[in-house]
Coordinates of C-alpha atoms and ligand atoms in Angstrom, one line a residue:
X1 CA 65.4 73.8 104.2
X2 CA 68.3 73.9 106.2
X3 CA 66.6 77.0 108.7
X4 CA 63.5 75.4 109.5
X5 CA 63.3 73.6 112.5
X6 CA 61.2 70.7 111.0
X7 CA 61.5 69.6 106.8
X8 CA 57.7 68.6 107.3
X9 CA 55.2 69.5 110.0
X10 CA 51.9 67.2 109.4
X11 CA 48.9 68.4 111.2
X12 CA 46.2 66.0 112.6
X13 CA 47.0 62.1 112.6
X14 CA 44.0 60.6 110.9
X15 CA 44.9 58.5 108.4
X16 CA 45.6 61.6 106.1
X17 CA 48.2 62.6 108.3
X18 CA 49.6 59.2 109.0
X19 CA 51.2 58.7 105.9
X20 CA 52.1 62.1 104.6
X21 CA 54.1 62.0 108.3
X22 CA 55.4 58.0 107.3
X23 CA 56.1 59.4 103.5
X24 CA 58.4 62.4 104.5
X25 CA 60.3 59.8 107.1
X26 CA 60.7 57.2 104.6
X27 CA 62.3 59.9 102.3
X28 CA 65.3 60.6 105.7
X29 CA 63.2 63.9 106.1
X30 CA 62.6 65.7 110.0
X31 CA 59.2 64.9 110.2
X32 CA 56.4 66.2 113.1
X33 CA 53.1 65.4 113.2
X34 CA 51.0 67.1 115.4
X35 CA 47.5 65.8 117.1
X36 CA 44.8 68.0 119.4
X37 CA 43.2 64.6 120.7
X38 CA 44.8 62.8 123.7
X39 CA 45.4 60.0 120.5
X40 CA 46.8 59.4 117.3
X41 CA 44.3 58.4 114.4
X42 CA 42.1 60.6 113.7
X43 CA 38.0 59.9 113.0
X44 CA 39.4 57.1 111.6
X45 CA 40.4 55.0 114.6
X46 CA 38.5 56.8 117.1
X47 CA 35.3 57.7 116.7
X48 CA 34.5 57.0 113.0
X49 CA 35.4 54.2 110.6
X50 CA 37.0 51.3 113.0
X51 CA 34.8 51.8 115.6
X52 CA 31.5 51.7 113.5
X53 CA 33.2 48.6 111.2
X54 CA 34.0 47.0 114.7
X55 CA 30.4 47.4 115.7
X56 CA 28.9 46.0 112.6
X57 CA 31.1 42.8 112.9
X58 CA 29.8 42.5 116.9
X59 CA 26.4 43.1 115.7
X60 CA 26.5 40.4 113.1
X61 CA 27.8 38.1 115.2
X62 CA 26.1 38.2 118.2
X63 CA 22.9 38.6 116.4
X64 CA 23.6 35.8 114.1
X65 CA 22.4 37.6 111.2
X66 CA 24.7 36.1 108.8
X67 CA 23.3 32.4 109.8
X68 CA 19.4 33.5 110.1
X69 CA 19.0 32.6 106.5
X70 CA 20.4 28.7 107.2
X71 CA 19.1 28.5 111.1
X72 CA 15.8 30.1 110.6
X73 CA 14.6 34.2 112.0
X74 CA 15.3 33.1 115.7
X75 CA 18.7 31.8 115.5
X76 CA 20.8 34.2 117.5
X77 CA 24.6 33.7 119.5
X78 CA 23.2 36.2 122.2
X79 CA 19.5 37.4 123.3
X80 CA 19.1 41.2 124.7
X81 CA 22.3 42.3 123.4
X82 CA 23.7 45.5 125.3
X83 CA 25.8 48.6 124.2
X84 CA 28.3 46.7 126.7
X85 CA 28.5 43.7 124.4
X86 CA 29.0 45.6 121.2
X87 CA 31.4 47.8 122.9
X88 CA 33.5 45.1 124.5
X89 CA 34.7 44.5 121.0
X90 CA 35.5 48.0 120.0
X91 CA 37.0 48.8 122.5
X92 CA 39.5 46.2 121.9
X93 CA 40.2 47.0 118.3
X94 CA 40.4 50.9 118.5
X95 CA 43.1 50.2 121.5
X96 CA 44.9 48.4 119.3
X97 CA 44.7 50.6 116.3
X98 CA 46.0 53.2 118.3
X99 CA 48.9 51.5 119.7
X100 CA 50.0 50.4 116.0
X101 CA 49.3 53.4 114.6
X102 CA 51.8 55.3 117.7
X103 CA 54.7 52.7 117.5
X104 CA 54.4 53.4 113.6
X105 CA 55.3 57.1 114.0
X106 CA 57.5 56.4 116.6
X107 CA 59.7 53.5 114.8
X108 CA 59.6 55.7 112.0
X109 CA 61.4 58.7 113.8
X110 CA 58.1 60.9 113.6
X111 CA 58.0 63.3 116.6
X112 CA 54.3 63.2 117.9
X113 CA 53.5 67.1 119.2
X114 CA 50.2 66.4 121.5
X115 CA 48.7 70.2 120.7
X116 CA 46.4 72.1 118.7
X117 CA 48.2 73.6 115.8
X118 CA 47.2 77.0 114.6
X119 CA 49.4 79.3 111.6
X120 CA 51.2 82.3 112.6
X121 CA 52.4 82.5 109.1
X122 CA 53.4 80.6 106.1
X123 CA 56.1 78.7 107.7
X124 CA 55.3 78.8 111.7
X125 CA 52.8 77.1 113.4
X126 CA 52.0 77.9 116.6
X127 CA 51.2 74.4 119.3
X128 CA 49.3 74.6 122.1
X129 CA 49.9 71.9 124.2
X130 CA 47.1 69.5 125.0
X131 CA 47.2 69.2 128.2
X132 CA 47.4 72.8 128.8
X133 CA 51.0 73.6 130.1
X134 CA 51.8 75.8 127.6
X135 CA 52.4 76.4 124.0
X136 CA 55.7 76.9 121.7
X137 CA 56.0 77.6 118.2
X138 CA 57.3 75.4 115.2
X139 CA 58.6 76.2 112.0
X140 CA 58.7 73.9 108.9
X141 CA 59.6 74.0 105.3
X142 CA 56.7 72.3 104.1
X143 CA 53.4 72.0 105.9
X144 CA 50.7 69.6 105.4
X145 CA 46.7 70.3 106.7
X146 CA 45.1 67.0 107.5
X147 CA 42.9 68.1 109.6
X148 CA 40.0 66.3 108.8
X149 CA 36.6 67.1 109.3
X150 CA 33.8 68.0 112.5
X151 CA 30.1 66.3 112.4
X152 CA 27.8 69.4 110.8
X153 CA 25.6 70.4 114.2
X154 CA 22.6 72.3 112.9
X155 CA 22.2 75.1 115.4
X156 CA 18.6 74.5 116.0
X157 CA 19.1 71.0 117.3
X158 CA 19.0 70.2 121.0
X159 CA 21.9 67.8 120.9
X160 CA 22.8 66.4 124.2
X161 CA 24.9 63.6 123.2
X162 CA 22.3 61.1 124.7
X163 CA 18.8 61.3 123.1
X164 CA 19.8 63.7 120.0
X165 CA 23.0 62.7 118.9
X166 CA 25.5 62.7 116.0
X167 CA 27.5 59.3 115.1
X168 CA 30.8 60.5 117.3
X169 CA 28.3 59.9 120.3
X170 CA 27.9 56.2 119.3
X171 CA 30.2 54.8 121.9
X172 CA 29.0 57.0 124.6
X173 CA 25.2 55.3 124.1
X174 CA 24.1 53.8 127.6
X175 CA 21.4 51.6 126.5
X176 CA 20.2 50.5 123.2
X177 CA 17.5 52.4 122.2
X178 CA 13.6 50.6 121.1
X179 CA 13.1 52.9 118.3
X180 CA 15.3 55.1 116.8
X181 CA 15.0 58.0 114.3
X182 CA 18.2 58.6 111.6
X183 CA 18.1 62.1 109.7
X184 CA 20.0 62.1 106.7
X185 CA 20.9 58.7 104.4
X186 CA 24.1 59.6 103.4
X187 CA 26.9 56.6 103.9
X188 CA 27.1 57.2 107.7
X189 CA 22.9 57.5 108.1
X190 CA 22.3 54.2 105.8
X191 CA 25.5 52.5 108.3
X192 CA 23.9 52.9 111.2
X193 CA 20.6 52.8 110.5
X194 CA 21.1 49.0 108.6
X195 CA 23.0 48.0 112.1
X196 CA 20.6 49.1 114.7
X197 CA 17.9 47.9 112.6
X198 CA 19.9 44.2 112.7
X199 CA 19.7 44.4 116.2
X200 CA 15.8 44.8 116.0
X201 CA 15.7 48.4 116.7
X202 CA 12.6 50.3 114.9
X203 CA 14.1 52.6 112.4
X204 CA 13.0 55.3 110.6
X205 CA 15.6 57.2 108.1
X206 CA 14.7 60.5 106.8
X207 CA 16.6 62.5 104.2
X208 CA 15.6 65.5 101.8
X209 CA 16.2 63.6 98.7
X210 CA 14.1 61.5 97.0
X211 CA 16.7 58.0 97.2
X212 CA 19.5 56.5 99.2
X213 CA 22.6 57.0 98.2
X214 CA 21.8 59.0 94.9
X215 CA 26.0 57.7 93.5
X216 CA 25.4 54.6 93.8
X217 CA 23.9 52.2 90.8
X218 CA 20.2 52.6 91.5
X219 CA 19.4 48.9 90.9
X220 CA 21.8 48.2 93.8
X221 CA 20.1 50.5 95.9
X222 CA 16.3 49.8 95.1
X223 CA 18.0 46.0 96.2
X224 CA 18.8 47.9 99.7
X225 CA 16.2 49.5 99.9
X226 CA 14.5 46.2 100.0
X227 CA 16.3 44.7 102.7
X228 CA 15.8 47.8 104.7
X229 CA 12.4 47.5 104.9
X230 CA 12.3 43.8 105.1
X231 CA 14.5 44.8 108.4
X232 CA 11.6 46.9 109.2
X233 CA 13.2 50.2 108.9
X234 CA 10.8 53.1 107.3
X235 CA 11.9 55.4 104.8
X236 CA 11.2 58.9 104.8
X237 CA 12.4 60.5 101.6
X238 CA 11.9 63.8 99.9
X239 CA 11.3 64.5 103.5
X240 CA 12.6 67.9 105.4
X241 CA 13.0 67.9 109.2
X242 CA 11.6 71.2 110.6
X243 CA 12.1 71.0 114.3
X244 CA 13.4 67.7 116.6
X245 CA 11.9 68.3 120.5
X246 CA 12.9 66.2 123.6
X247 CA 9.8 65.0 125.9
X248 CA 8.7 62.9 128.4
X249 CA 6.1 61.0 129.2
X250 CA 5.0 57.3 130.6
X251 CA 7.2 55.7 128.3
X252 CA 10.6 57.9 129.3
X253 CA 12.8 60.4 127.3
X254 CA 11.6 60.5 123.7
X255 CA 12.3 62.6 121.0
X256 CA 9.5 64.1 118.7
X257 CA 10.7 65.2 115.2
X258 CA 8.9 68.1 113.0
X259 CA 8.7 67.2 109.3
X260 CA 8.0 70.3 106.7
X261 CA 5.1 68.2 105.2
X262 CA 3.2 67.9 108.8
X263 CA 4.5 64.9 109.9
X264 CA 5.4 63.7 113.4
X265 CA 7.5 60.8 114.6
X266 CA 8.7 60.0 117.7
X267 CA 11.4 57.7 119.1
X268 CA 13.4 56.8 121.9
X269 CA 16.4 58.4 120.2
X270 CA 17.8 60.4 117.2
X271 CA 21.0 60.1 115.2
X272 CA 21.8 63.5 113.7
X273 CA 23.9 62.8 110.6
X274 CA 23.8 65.5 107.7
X275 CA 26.7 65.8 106.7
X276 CA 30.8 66.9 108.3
X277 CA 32.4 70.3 108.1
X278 CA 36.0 70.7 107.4
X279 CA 38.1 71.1 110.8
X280 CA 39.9 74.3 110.4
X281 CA 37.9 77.0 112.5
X282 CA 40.8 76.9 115.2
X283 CA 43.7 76.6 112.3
X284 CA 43.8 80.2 110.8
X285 CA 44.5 79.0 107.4
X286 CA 44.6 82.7 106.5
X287 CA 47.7 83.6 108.5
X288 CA 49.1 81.2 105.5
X289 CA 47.7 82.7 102.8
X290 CA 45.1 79.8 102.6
X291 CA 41.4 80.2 102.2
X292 CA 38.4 78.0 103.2
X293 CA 34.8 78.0 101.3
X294 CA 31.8 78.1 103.3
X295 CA 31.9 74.4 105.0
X296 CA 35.7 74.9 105.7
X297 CA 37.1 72.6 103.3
X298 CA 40.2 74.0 101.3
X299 CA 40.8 73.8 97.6
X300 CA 43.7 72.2 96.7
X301 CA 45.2 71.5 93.0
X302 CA 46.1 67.9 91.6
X303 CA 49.3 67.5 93.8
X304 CA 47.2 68.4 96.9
X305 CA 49.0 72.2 97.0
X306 CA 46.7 75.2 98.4
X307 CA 47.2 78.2 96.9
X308 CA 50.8 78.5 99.2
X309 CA 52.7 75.8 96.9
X310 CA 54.7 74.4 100.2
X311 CA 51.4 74.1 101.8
X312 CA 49.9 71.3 101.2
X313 CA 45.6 69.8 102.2
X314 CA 44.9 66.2 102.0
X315 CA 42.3 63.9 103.3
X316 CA 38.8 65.1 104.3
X317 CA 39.7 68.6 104.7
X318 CA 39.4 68.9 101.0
X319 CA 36.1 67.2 100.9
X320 CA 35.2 64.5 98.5
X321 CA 35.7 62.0 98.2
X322 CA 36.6 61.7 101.7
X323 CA 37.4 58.1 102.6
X324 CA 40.0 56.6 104.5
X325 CA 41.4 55.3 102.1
X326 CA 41.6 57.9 99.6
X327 CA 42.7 60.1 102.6
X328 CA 45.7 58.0 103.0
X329 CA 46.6 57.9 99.3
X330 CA 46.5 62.0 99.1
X331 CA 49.0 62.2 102.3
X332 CA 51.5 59.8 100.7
X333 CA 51.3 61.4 97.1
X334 CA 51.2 64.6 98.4
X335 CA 54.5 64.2 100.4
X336 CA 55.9 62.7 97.0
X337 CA 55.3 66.1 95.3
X338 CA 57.1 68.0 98.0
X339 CA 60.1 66.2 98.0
X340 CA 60.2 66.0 94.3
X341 CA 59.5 61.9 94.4
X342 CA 58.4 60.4 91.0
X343 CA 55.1 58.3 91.8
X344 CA 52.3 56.4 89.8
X345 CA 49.0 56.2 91.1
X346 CA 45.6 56.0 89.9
X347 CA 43.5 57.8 92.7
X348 CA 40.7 58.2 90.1
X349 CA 39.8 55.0 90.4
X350 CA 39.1 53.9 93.6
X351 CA 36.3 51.9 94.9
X352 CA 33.5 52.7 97.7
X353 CA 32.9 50.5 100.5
X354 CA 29.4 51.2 102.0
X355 CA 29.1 48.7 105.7
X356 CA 25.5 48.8 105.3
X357 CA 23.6 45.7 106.0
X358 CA 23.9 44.2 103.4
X359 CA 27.2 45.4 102.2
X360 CA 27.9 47.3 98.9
X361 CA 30.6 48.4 97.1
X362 CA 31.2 50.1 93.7
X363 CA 33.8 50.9 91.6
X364 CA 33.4 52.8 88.3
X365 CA 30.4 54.0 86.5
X366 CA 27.1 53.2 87.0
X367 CA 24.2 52.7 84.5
X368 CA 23.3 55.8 85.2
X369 CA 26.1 57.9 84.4
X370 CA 27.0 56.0 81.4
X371 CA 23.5 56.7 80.3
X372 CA 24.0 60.5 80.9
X373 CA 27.1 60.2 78.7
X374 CA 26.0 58.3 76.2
X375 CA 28.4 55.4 76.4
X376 CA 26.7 52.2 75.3
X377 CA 26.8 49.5 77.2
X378 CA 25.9 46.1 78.4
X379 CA 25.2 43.9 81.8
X380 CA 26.6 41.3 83.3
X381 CA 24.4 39.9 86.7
X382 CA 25.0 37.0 89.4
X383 CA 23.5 36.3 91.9
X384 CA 24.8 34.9 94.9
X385 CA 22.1 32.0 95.2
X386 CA 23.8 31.0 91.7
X387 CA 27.0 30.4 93.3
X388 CA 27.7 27.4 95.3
X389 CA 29.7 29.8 98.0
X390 CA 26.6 32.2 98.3
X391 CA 24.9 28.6 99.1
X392 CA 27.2 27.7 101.8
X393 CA 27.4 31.0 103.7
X394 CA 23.7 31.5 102.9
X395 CA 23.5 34.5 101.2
X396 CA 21.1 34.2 99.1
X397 CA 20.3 38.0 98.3
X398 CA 23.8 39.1 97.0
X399 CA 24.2 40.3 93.5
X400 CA 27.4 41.3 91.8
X401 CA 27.0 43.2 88.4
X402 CA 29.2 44.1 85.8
X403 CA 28.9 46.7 83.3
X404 CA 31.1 46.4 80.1
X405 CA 31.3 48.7 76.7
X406 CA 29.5 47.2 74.4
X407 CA 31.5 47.9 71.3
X408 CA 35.2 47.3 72.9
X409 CA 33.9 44.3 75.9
X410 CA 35.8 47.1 78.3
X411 CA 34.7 46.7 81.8
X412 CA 33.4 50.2 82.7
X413 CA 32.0 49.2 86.3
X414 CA 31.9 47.0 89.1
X415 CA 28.8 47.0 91.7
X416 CA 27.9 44.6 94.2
X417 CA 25.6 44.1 97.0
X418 CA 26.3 41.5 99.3
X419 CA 28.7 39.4 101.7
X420 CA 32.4 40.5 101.2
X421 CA 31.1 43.3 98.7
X422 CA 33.9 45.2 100.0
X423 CA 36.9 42.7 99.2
X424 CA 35.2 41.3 95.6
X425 CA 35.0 44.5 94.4
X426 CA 39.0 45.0 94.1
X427 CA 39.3 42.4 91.1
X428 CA 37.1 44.3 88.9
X429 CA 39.1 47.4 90.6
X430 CA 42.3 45.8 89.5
X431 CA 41.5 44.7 85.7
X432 CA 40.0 48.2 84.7
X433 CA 42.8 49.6 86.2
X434 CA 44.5 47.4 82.9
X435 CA 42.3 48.3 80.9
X436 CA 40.9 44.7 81.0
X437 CA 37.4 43.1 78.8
X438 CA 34.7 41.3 80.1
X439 CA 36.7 37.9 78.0
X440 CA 39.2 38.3 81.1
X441 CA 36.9 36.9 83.8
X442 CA 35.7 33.9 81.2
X443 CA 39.3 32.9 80.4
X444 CA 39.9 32.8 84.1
X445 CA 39.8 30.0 86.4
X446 CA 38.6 31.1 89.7
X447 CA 39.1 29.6 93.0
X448 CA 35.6 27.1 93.8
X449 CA 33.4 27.6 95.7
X450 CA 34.0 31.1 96.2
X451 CA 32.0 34.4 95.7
X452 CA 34.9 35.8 93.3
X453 CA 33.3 32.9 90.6
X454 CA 30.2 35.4 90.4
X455 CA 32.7 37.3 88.1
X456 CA 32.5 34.4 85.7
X457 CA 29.1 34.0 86.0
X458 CA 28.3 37.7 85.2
X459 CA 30.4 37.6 82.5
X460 CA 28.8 34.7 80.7
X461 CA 25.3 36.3 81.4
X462 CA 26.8 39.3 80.3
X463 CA 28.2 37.7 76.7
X464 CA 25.0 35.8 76.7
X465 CA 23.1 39.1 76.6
X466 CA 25.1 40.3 73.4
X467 CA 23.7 36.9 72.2
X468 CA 27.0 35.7 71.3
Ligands
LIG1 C1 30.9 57.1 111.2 C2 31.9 57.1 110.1 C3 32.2 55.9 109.4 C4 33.2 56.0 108.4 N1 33.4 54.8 107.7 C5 34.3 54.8 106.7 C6 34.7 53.6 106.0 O1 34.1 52.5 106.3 N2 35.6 53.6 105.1 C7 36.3 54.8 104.7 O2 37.2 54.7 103.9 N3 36.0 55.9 105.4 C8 35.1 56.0 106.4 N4 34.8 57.1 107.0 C9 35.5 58.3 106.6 C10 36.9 58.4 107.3 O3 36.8 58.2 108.7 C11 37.6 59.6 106.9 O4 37.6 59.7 105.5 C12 39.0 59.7 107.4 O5 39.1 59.6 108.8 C13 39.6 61.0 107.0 O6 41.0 61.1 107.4 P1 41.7 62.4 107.7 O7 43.1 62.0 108.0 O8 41.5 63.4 106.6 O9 41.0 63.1 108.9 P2 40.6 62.6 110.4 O10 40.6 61.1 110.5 O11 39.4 63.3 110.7 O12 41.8 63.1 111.3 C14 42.1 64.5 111.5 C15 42.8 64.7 112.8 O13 43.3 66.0 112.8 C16 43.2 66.5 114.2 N5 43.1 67.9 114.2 C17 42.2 68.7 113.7 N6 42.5 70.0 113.8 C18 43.7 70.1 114.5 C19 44.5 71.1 114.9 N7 44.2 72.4 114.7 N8 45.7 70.8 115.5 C20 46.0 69.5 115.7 N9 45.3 68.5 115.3 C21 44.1 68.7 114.7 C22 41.9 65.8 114.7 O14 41.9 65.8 116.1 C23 42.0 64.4 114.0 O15 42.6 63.5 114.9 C24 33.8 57.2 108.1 C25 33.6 58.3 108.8 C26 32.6 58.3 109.8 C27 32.3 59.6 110.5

C-alpha cells in the first residue's frame, strides 16, 4: 500500500462518495476524494434531492396546502407565489448542506481534489483541475467510482434549459409557468408534477406505461392517482411522445408535444424526465479494466467490487436502486470490504421515500408481488381520519397499510400514503428487520395522538380480518 500516493482515491462527492471518503478516514487511511463541480455533494445537495425536498416544504408552506383541508380551498400564507420565493429557501438549505458536507471532509483529514478524474490505468488516475490550470496524476491502492449519474437527454429534444427542460434546470426557472407538461412518471416526474400542481399549475404527466409508479402497491397508487387529478393534473398513460416543438404565438413561448396516438398538447413549459445515465463517459473505466453496459452503469458484485477487485462502484453509478440513501450505505460498506472491516448491514431492506404530494413511502412487498409468489397473506388498513393526529393536522386522506403472512402473523410490508409517510414507515422498517408479527404493534403502547398509532389500528383491522 505503502507505494501509492493515496490508500483510497473516491471519485465524485455525492453522497456515495461522501462516506466511502469518511469510512476510509475513520479507519486512519490517506484518503482523496475528488469532485468536477465547483462543490462537494453531488445530485444530492445540488441539483437533485435537497433542493427538490427544500422546494416541496416552501411550496407547502407558502401555499398552505397542509391547512386547506381545516381553513377551507382559499386559505393560503402567500398569493402569486414566485420561483423567488421558493428559491429563497433552497438556496439557504443547499448552502448549508454544502458547507457541512466540506467541513465533514475536511475535519476528517479528507483531501478535496477540485478536478475531473479520468483512469490512466488500474491504479492512476489522472485530475484535471477544475478551474483549468492544469492537471496532475494520482495514484491509489484502492479506488472507488461514485460518480453518479447524468439526466438521460433524448437527442431529438430541443432542450434549452428554459421552456424544455430536465429537473437539474429547476432552479434556473425564471417564472412559474401556467401550464406545464411532465414526460415520464417515474419518482422524479410524479415529484414535480404533484408540487407544481400544489401551486395551481395545470399539469399534464405523460409516460409510456400504463400506471404510476408500476413498484409501488397499486392501491397506494390508484389513492395518488386520485389526488392528482383532484389537483387537476391529467394523466397521460400508455402514452408515447413523438416529437416536442417550441412556438409562439399571442399567448408567448409554448411548447407543443407530438403524441404517437395523434395527440397534441401544448403548454407554457416541459419537464423532460425519462430516466438518468450513469456518469462515466469522461472516466475511461476501460483504462481500468472496467466495463459499462449501454446506459453507463457498471456492474458490481455484493461487496460493490467491479470486475478489478481493488476497484470498487457504489451509489447510482450502479443503477438501482439508486437513492441517497442506499448510495451512502454502498460507499460506507464498500470501504469496509477494502480494508477488510467486519460489518452488518441489511441493505436489502430499505424503504422508499417518494415527496409526492401526498407523500408515500414503502418498505417491503407489495400485494402484488406477494401474489406473484404465492405467499398468502393478509391486510391491515388505517386511515388517517381514524386517528385523532390525522384529525388535528387535517389529513384526512392518509392511509397506512400493513401486510402480514397469514400463517406466521410476519409482517411482510409496510406502505403508506400520507403526512410523514416518509418517517412512519421506519417502524415497520425496523421490526421486519427482527423478524417481528403483526401481535408487536397490538402489544405496543404508542405515543397519543400521533400518526405512529395507525400501526395499532392496522393491526387490529388486520387481526380483525383473520376473524380472530
Ligand atoms: C430530482 C431528484 C430528486 C431526488 N430525490 C431523492 C430523494 O428524495 N431521496 C433519495 O434517497 N434520493 C433522491 N434522489 C436520488 C439521489 O439524488 C441519488 O441517489 C444520489 O445523489 C446518488 O448519489 P451518488 O453519490 O451516487 O451520486 P451523485 O450525487 O450524482 O454525485 C456524483 C458526483 O460525482 C461527480 N463526478 C462525476 N464524474 C466525475 C469525474 N469524472 N471526476 C470527478 N467528479 C465526478 C459529480 O460531479 C457529482 O458531484 C433524487 C434525484 C433527483 C435527480
Amino acid at each position: 500500500m505503502g507505494d501509492y500516493e493515496y490508500d483510497l482515491l473516491v471519485i465524485g462527492s455525492g453522497p456515495a462518495g461522501q462516506r466511502a471518503a469518511i469510512q476510509g478516514a475513520k479507519l486512519d487511511k490517506r484518503v482523496g476524494i475528488v469532485e468536477r463541480r465547483a462543490v462537494v455533494g453531488g445530485v444530492c445537495i445540488n441539483t437533485g434531492t435537497i433542493p427538490s425536498k427544500t422546494l416541496r416544504e416552501a411550496v407547502l408552506h407558502l401555499s398552505g396546502y397542509r391547512e386547506k383541508g381545516l381553513y377551507g380551498a382559499s386559505y393560503a400564507v402567500k398569493q402569486n407565489i414566485t420561483m423567488g420565493d421558493l428559491l429563497f429557501r433552497t438556496d439557504h438549505v443547499v448552502r448549508h448542506e454544502i458547507d457541512v458536507t466540506r467541513h465533514q471532509l475536511m475535519r476528517n483529514h479528507v483531501e478535496v481534489l477540485a478536478a475531473e478524474a479520468s483512469f490512466l490505468d488500474a491504479h492512476t488516475v489522472r485530475l484535471n483541475d477544475v478551474d483549468g490550470r492544469g492537471q496532475h496524476d494520482a495514484t491509489a491502492s484502492t479506488i472507488v467510482i461514485a460518480t453518479g449519474t447524468n439526466a438521460t437527454r433524448d437527442a431529438h429534444i430541443p432542450f434549452d434549459g428554459r421552456r424544455i427542460f430536465i429537473s437539474d434546470d429547476i432552479l434556473q426557472l425564471d417564472r412559474l409557468p401556467r401550464t406545464m407538461a411532465v414526460v415520464g412518471a417515474g419518482v422524479v416526474g410524479c415529484e414535480y408534477a404533484s408540487l407544481f400542481a400544489a401551486l395551481g399549475v395545470r399539469i399534464t404527466l405523460i409516460d409510456k406505461r400504463p400506471r404510476l409508479l408500476p413498484f409501488v402497491d397499486a392501491e397506494i397508487i390508484d389513492a395518488l392517482a386520485y389526488h392528482l387529478r383532484q389537483n387537476r393534473v391529467t394523466l397521460r398513460l400508455g402514452e408515447e411522445v413523438s416529437g416536442m416543438e417550441p412556438f409562439e404565438d399571442e399567448h408567448g413561448e409554448r411548447v407543443r408535444i407530438h403524441l404517437a396516438s395523434g395527440k397534441q398538447i401544448v403548454a407554457d413549459k416541459a419537464l423532460h424526465s425519462i430516466g438518468r445515465t450513469g456518469a462515466t463517459q469522461e472516466l475511461n473505466v476501460q483504462a481500468a479494466g472496467v466495463a459499462t453496459d449501454d446506459r453507463g452503469r457498471i456492474r458490481v458484485n455484493a461487496n460493490f467490487q467491479t470486475q478489478v477487485p481493488h476497484v470498487y462502484a457504489v451509489g447510482d453509478v450502479i443503477g438501482f436502486p439508486s437513492l441517497a440513501s442506499t448510495s451512502m450505505e454502498q460507499g460506507r460498506l464498500a470501504v469496509c470490504h477494502a480494508f477488510a472491516v467486519k460489518t452488518k448491514s441489511v441493505p436489502e431492506l430499505f424503504p422508499y421515500g417518494i415527496y409526492t404530494i401526498p407523500e408515500i413511502s414503502t418498505v417491503g412487498r407489495n400485494e402484488e408481488a406477494l401474489t406473484e409468489q404465492g405467499i398468502p397473506y393478509e391486510v391491515g388498513k388505517a386511515h388517517y381520519r381514524e386517528i385523532a393526529r390525522g384529525q388535528i393536522i387535517g389529513d384526512s386522506t392518509g392511509l397506512l397499510k400493513l401486510i402480514f403472512h397469514l400463517d406466521t402473523r410476519e409482517l411482510l410490508g409496510v406502505h403508506i400514503l400520507g403526512e410523514g409517510a416518509s418517517e412512519l414507515v421506519h417502524i415497520g422498517q425496523a421490526v421486519m428487520a427482527f423478524g417481528g408479527k403483526i401481535e408487536y404493534f397490538v402489544n405496543t403502547v404508542f405515543n397519543y395522538p400521533t400518526l405512529a398509532e395507525c400501526y395499532k389500528t392496522a393491526a387490529f383491522d388486520g387481526i380483525n380480518r383473520l376473524g380472530m
